[in-house]
Each structure stands twice: as C-alpha cells, then as structure tokens.
mmCIF file of C-alpha atoms and ligand atoms in Angstrom:
data_model
loop_
_atom_site.group_PDB
_atom_site.id
_atom_site.type_symbol
_atom_site.label_atom_id
_atom_site.label_comp_id
_atom_site.label_asym_id
_atom_site.label_seq_id
_atom_site.Cartn_x
_atom_site.Cartn_y
_atom_site.Cartn_z
ATOM 1 C CA UNK A 1 0.000 0.000 0.000
ATOM 2 C CA UNK A 2 2.222 2.811 -1.258
ATOM 3 C CA UNK A 3 -0.069 5.645 -0.105
ATOM 4 C CA UNK A 4 -0.078 4.338 3.478
ATOM 5 C CA UNK A 5 3.700 3.947 3.325
ATOM 6 C CA UNK A 6 4.089 7.499 2.015
ATOM 7 C CA UNK A 7 1.778 8.835 4.726
ATOM 8 C CA UNK A 8 3.748 6.964 7.405
ATOM 9 C CA UNK A 9 7.045 8.284 6.066
ATOM 10 C CA UNK A 10 5.624 11.804 6.048
ATOM 11 C CA UNK A 11 4.837 11.436 9.758
ATOM 12 C CA UNK A 12 8.350 10.243 10.433
ATOM 13 C CA UNK A 13 10.080 12.707 8.097
ATOM 14 C CA UNK A 14 8.096 15.923 7.828
ATOM 15 C CA UNK A 15 8.964 17.742 4.625
ATOM 16 C CA UNK A 16 10.754 20.911 5.606
ATOM 17 C CA UNK A 17 12.684 23.507 3.636
ATOM 18 C CA UNK A 18 16.388 22.708 4.129
ATOM 19 C CA UNK A 19 17.065 26.449 4.179
ATOM 20 C CA UNK A 20 14.521 27.846 6.644
ATOM 21 C CA UNK A 21 12.540 24.809 7.937
ATOM 22 C CA UNK A 22 9.183 26.120 6.707
ATOM 23 C CA UNK A 23 6.918 23.380 5.286
ATOM 24 C CA UNK A 24 8.186 22.781 1.761
ATOM 25 C CA UNK A 25 9.696 20.150 -0.489
ATOM 26 C CA UNK A 26 13.521 20.471 -0.200
ATOM 27 C CA UNK A 27 13.659 24.276 -0.591
ATOM 28 C CA UNK A 28 10.818 26.791 -0.336
ATOM 29 C CA UNK A 29 10.314 29.340 -3.122
ATOM 30 C CA UNK A 30 11.952 32.123 -1.144
ATOM 31 C CA UNK A 31 15.090 30.111 -0.273
ATOM 32 C CA UNK A 32 15.301 28.825 -3.853
ATOM 33 C CA UNK A 33 15.179 32.406 -5.170
ATOM 34 C CA UNK A 34 17.825 33.459 -2.626
ATOM 35 C CA UNK A 35 20.353 30.726 -3.416
ATOM 36 C CA UNK A 36 19.869 30.687 -7.195
ATOM 37 C CA UNK A 37 22.647 33.059 -8.315
ATOM 38 C CA UNK A 38 24.138 31.768 -11.564
ATOM 39 C CA UNK A 39 27.891 32.198 -11.790
ATOM 40 C CA UNK A 40 30.596 31.065 -14.199
ATOM 41 C CA UNK A 41 34.190 29.925 -14.238
ATOM 42 C CA UNK A 42 36.562 28.403 -16.769
ATOM 43 C CA UNK A 43 37.780 24.817 -16.669
ATOM 44 C CA UNK A 44 40.457 24.706 -19.386
ATOM 45 C CA UNK A 45 38.647 25.556 -22.623
ATOM 46 C CA UNK A 46 35.199 24.979 -21.090
ATOM 47 C CA UNK A 47 32.879 27.783 -20.044
ATOM 48 C CA UNK A 48 31.175 26.422 -16.907
ATOM 49 C CA UNK A 49 27.931 27.796 -15.432
ATOM 50 C CA UNK A 50 26.658 26.900 -11.986
ATOM 51 C CA UNK A 51 23.306 27.881 -10.496
ATOM 52 C CA UNK A 52 24.733 28.536 -7.043
ATOM 53 C CA UNK A 53 27.756 28.474 -4.824
ATOM 54 C CA UNK A 54 28.286 25.130 -3.061
ATOM 55 C CA UNK A 55 27.383 26.414 0.409
ATOM 56 C CA UNK A 56 24.481 26.845 2.833
ATOM 57 C CA UNK A 57 21.080 25.530 1.783
ATOM 58 C CA UNK A 58 22.288 24.343 -1.651
ATOM 59 C CA UNK A 59 24.974 22.269 0.038
ATOM 60 C CA UNK A 60 22.288 20.818 2.376
ATOM 61 C CA UNK A 61 20.116 19.834 -0.578
ATOM 62 C CA UNK A 62 23.021 18.298 -2.507
ATOM 63 C CA UNK A 63 24.206 16.311 0.522
ATOM 64 C CA UNK A 64 20.624 15.059 1.017
ATOM 65 C CA UNK A 65 20.533 13.973 -2.623
ATOM 66 C CA UNK A 66 24.019 12.447 -2.885
ATOM 67 C CA UNK A 67 24.580 10.939 0.540
ATOM 68 C CA UNK A 68 21.149 10.351 2.016
ATOM 69 C CA UNK A 69 19.478 9.312 -1.235
ATOM 70 C CA UNK A 70 16.633 11.818 -0.819
ATOM 71 C CA UNK A 71 14.889 11.503 -4.199
ATOM 72 C CA UNK A 72 12.297 14.141 -3.196
ATOM 73 C CA UNK A 73 14.870 16.925 -3.682
ATOM 74 C CA UNK A 74 15.109 16.132 -7.413
ATOM 75 C CA UNK A 75 12.552 18.746 -8.471
ATOM 76 C CA UNK A 76 14.426 21.602 -6.802
ATOM 77 C CA UNK A 77 17.751 20.377 -8.225
ATOM 78 C CA UNK A 78 16.162 20.263 -11.699
ATOM 79 C CA UNK A 79 15.039 23.886 -11.336
ATOM 80 C CA UNK A 80 18.543 24.950 -10.227
ATOM 81 C CA UNK A 81 20.253 23.099 -13.068
ATOM 82 C CA UNK A 82 17.813 24.728 -15.517
ATOM 83 C CA UNK A 83 18.873 28.169 -14.223
ATOM 84 C CA UNK A 84 22.509 27.346 -15.060
ATOM 85 C CA UNK A 85 21.514 25.908 -18.448
ATOM 86 C CA UNK A 86 19.741 29.153 -19.381
ATOM 87 C CA UNK A 87 23.241 30.684 -19.657
ATOM 88 C CA UNK A 88 24.364 28.053 -22.190
ATOM 89 C CA UNK A 89 23.294 27.624 -25.803
ATOM 90 C CA UNK A 90 23.822 24.069 -27.133
ATOM 91 C CA UNK A 91 20.610 22.038 -27.516
ATOM 92 C CA UNK A 92 22.085 18.706 -26.408
ATOM 93 C CA UNK A 93 22.941 17.922 -22.762
ATOM 94 C CA UNK A 94 25.455 15.186 -21.921
ATOM 95 C CA UNK A 95 25.452 14.211 -18.216
ATOM 96 C CA UNK A 96 28.719 12.954 -16.742
ATOM 97 C CA UNK A 97 28.421 9.215 -16.046
ATOM 98 C CA UNK A 98 28.118 7.742 -12.545
ATOM 99 C CA UNK A 99 31.020 5.565 -11.402
ATOM 100 C CA UNK A 100 30.291 1.828 -11.374
ATOM 101 C CA UNK A 101 30.491 1.898 -7.555
ATOM 102 C CA UNK A 102 27.935 4.736 -7.289
ATOM 103 C CA UNK A 103 25.583 2.990 -9.712
ATOM 104 C CA UNK A 104 25.827 -0.262 -7.712
ATOM 105 C CA UNK A 105 25.208 1.567 -4.445
ATOM 106 C CA UNK A 106 22.218 3.588 -5.642
ATOM 107 C CA UNK A 107 20.795 1.376 -8.371
ATOM 108 C CA UNK A 108 20.035 4.415 -10.503
ATOM 109 C CA UNK A 109 21.666 7.484 -12.027
ATOM 110 C CA UNK A 110 20.015 10.461 -10.291
ATOM 111 C CA UNK A 111 22.043 13.047 -12.251
ATOM 112 C CA UNK A 112 20.509 11.781 -15.483
ATOM 113 C CA UNK A 113 17.023 12.137 -13.969
ATOM 114 C CA UNK A 114 17.825 15.705 -12.852
ATOM 115 C CA UNK A 115 19.239 16.523 -16.301
ATOM 116 C CA UNK A 116 15.960 15.272 -17.834
ATOM 117 C CA UNK A 117 13.935 17.539 -15.533
ATOM 118 C CA UNK A 118 16.129 20.524 -16.456
ATOM 119 C CA UNK A 119 15.913 19.598 -20.147
ATOM 120 C CA UNK A 120 12.109 19.696 -19.992
ATOM 121 C CA UNK A 121 12.213 23.161 -18.400
ATOM 122 C CA UNK A 122 14.712 24.558 -20.926
ATOM 123 C CA UNK A 123 13.587 22.710 -24.079
ATOM 124 C CA UNK A 124 16.839 20.750 -24.431
ATOM 125 C CA UNK A 125 17.543 17.114 -25.129
ATOM 126 C CA UNK A 126 19.534 14.687 -22.917
ATOM 127 C CA UNK A 127 21.987 12.325 -24.647
ATOM 128 C CA UNK A 128 23.699 10.050 -22.074
ATOM 129 C CA UNK A 129 26.585 9.115 -24.396
ATOM 130 C CA UNK A 130 29.409 9.084 -21.826
ATOM 131 C CA UNK A 131 30.499 6.090 -19.786
ATOM 132 C CA UNK A 132 33.459 4.958 -17.734
ATOM 133 C CA UNK A 133 35.793 2.458 -19.353
ATOM 134 C CA UNK A 134 37.697 1.608 -16.184
ATOM 135 C CA UNK A 135 37.014 1.842 -12.437
ATOM 136 C CA UNK A 136 37.731 5.188 -10.778
ATOM 137 C CA UNK A 137 38.159 6.021 -7.104
ATOM 138 C CA UNK A 138 35.676 8.151 -5.200
ATOM 139 C CA UNK A 139 37.180 11.629 -5.536
ATOM 140 C CA UNK A 140 36.442 12.631 -1.922
ATOM 141 C CA UNK A 141 39.732 13.266 -0.125
ATOM 142 C CA UNK A 142 41.877 13.307 -3.264
ATOM 143 C CA UNK A 143 44.021 16.331 -4.160
ATOM 144 C CA UNK A 144 43.453 18.138 -7.470
ATOM 145 C CA UNK A 145 46.426 16.300 -9.033
ATOM 146 C CA UNK A 146 45.184 12.930 -7.728
ATOM 147 C CA UNK A 147 41.694 13.618 -9.112
ATOM 148 C CA UNK A 148 43.124 14.369 -12.547
ATOM 149 C CA UNK A 149 45.234 11.161 -12.518
ATOM 150 C CA UNK A 150 42.281 9.141 -11.218
ATOM 151 C CA UNK A 151 40.122 10.276 -14.157
ATOM 152 C CA UNK A 152 42.643 10.542 -17.017
ATOM 153 C CA UNK A 153 41.435 8.345 -19.885
ATOM 154 C CA UNK A 154 38.612 6.935 -17.732
ATOM 155 C CA UNK A 155 35.698 7.904 -20.027
ATOM 156 C CA UNK A 156 34.489 6.985 -23.474
ATOM 157 C CA UNK A 157 31.738 8.632 -25.557
ATOM 158 C CA UNK A 158 29.428 7.420 -28.300
ATOM 159 C CA UNK A 159 29.795 9.488 -31.488
ATOM 160 C CA UNK A 160 27.230 12.224 -32.283
ATOM 161 C CA UNK A 161 24.740 11.857 -35.149
ATOM 162 C CA UNK A 162 26.435 14.804 -36.853
ATOM 163 C CA UNK A 163 30.233 15.223 -36.469
ATOM 164 C CA UNK A 164 31.104 18.411 -34.607
ATOM 165 C CA UNK A 165 27.726 18.561 -32.832
ATOM 166 C CA UNK A 166 27.744 21.015 -29.913
ATOM 167 C CA UNK A 167 26.758 19.851 -26.436
ATOM 168 C CA UNK A 168 26.631 21.050 -22.838
ATOM 169 C CA UNK A 169 28.329 18.752 -20.309
ATOM 170 C CA UNK A 170 26.178 18.454 -17.156
ATOM 171 C CA UNK A 171 27.401 17.662 -13.636
ATOM 172 C CA UNK A 172 26.004 18.202 -10.130
ATOM 173 C CA UNK A 173 28.947 19.832 -8.293
ATOM 174 C CA UNK A 174 32.089 21.215 -9.935
ATOM 175 C CA UNK A 175 35.116 21.100 -7.626
ATOM 176 C CA UNK A 176 38.532 20.922 -9.344
ATOM 177 C CA UNK A 177 37.012 20.440 -12.809
ATOM 178 C CA UNK A 178 38.816 17.093 -13.305
ATOM 179 C CA UNK A 179 35.542 15.310 -14.174
ATOM 180 C CA UNK A 180 34.558 17.965 -16.722
ATOM 181 C CA UNK A 181 38.037 17.935 -18.293
ATOM 182 C CA UNK A 182 37.933 14.173 -18.770
ATOM 183 C CA UNK A 183 34.356 14.342 -20.109
ATOM 184 C CA UNK A 184 35.429 17.025 -22.592
ATOM 185 C CA UNK A 185 38.418 14.965 -23.737
ATOM 186 C CA UNK A 186 36.280 11.845 -24.316
ATOM 187 C CA UNK A 187 33.540 13.809 -26.128
ATOM 188 C CA UNK A 188 36.054 15.534 -28.429
ATOM 189 C CA UNK A 189 37.699 12.186 -29.202
ATOM 190 C CA UNK A 190 34.271 10.901 -30.291
ATOM 191 C CA UNK A 191 33.597 13.879 -32.568
ATOM 192 C CA UNK A 192 31.512 16.153 -30.316
ATOM 193 C CA UNK A 193 32.169 19.887 -29.826
ATOM 194 C CA UNK A 194 31.778 20.481 -26.078
ATOM 195 C CA UNK A 195 32.418 24.168 -25.310
ATOM 196 C CA UNK A 196 30.070 24.601 -22.336
ATOM 197 C CA UNK A 197 29.195 22.920 -19.073
ATOM 198 C CA UNK A 198 26.402 23.438 -16.546
ATOM 199 C CA UNK A 199 26.172 22.350 -12.921
ATOM 200 C CA UNK A 200 23.930 22.826 -9.909
ATOM 201 C CA UNK A 201 26.747 24.227 -7.761
ATOM 202 C CA UNK A 202 30.318 25.460 -8.116
ATOM 203 C CA UNK A 203 32.873 25.127 -5.346
ATOM 204 C CA UNK A 204 34.618 28.492 -5.209
HETATM 205 ZN ZN1 ZN B 301 13.057 28.152 2.956
#
C-alpha cells in the first residue's frame, strides 16, 4: 500500500525547507530564489555555469541527494540546473556518467534524472553518451592532481549523429574540474564539440 507507506514516512520525516525549515519540499520558493545566483568559471577551454555556490542551503540539498538518497529533492535540483543551463546555448545535454560503484550503491543514475527535468524546463535534449571504461576512485579526499590522474582516460563517448555537434556537459557539483576535463576529452575524441558545461553548484 504505497499511499499508506508514504503517509507513514511523512509522519516520520516531515517535509521541511532545508534552508529555513518552513513546510516545503527540499527548498521553499523564497530560499530557492535566494540561493539561485548563476555564476561562471573556466575549466580549461570549457565555459562552466553553476546555479549557485556550493554552500548553505544548496549544500544541504546536494548532501541530502548524494549521501542520504533523498529523491524528493530532485525537483528543486532540476530547477537549479535549468537556471545554469539558461546561460548556455547548445541544444544537447550530456550528463557525466556515474562511477560503477555509485551505480551499484544507488541502483540508478540520479544526475541523469535531474538533467531530464532541467531539459524539460529549458527545451533541451539529454543524450547520455558518456560512460566509464575503467574503475575510478571516489574523488572525496583526493588532491586536485590525484583527481586528474584518477580520471585521465577513464571515459568513453558514443559518437554524435552529426560530427562536430555542440553539447553542454552536465554535472552536479564542480570542484577541481577534473571530471569535466575528462568528459570534454572523451567527447572531443568521439567527434563532439563540447564548449560549455552546466552544474547545480560550483565550489569556489
Ligand atoms: Zn526556505
């Protein structure tokens, strides 16, 4: 009885805004408007847009989504990603792939689901053409140089329908940019033209 289960879970876990604790799903409208401040940085040749700084309420929501598997925050994350995507122009979105370990642990690829939500809002199209070709370590705790070594040559991309097709690389949090750099390398090797990236949050 899914409705009874949902009602029971709601009693146990009341849905509160992770910013101000008012009744809301993940973030209330006011907190969402406050944190959504698109910003950009360069990662090599990539122009990267993020909807927010990785701090405060956005950090709370991303930790809930990544570490506590809170699927109910997906709508808010889709709205934030869409705000970053509005600053980019390519029609095709390519999400970075989950590591094999993350996929095993979670049984799904939540970033792809969030990219689909953002694509619906912005009228884009999601093409999950990237995958890992060898195991990579969890990047938590690695230095920038170790992250780059960990990811070098780790991805492979399916070729685009049209050689030289532009795309936006999509990730959740951009830290050192090692993931985006490897994604760009693999996409270029397959014949894509990735000049832009979009993320929910940038670590600054
Ligand atoms: Zn709030």
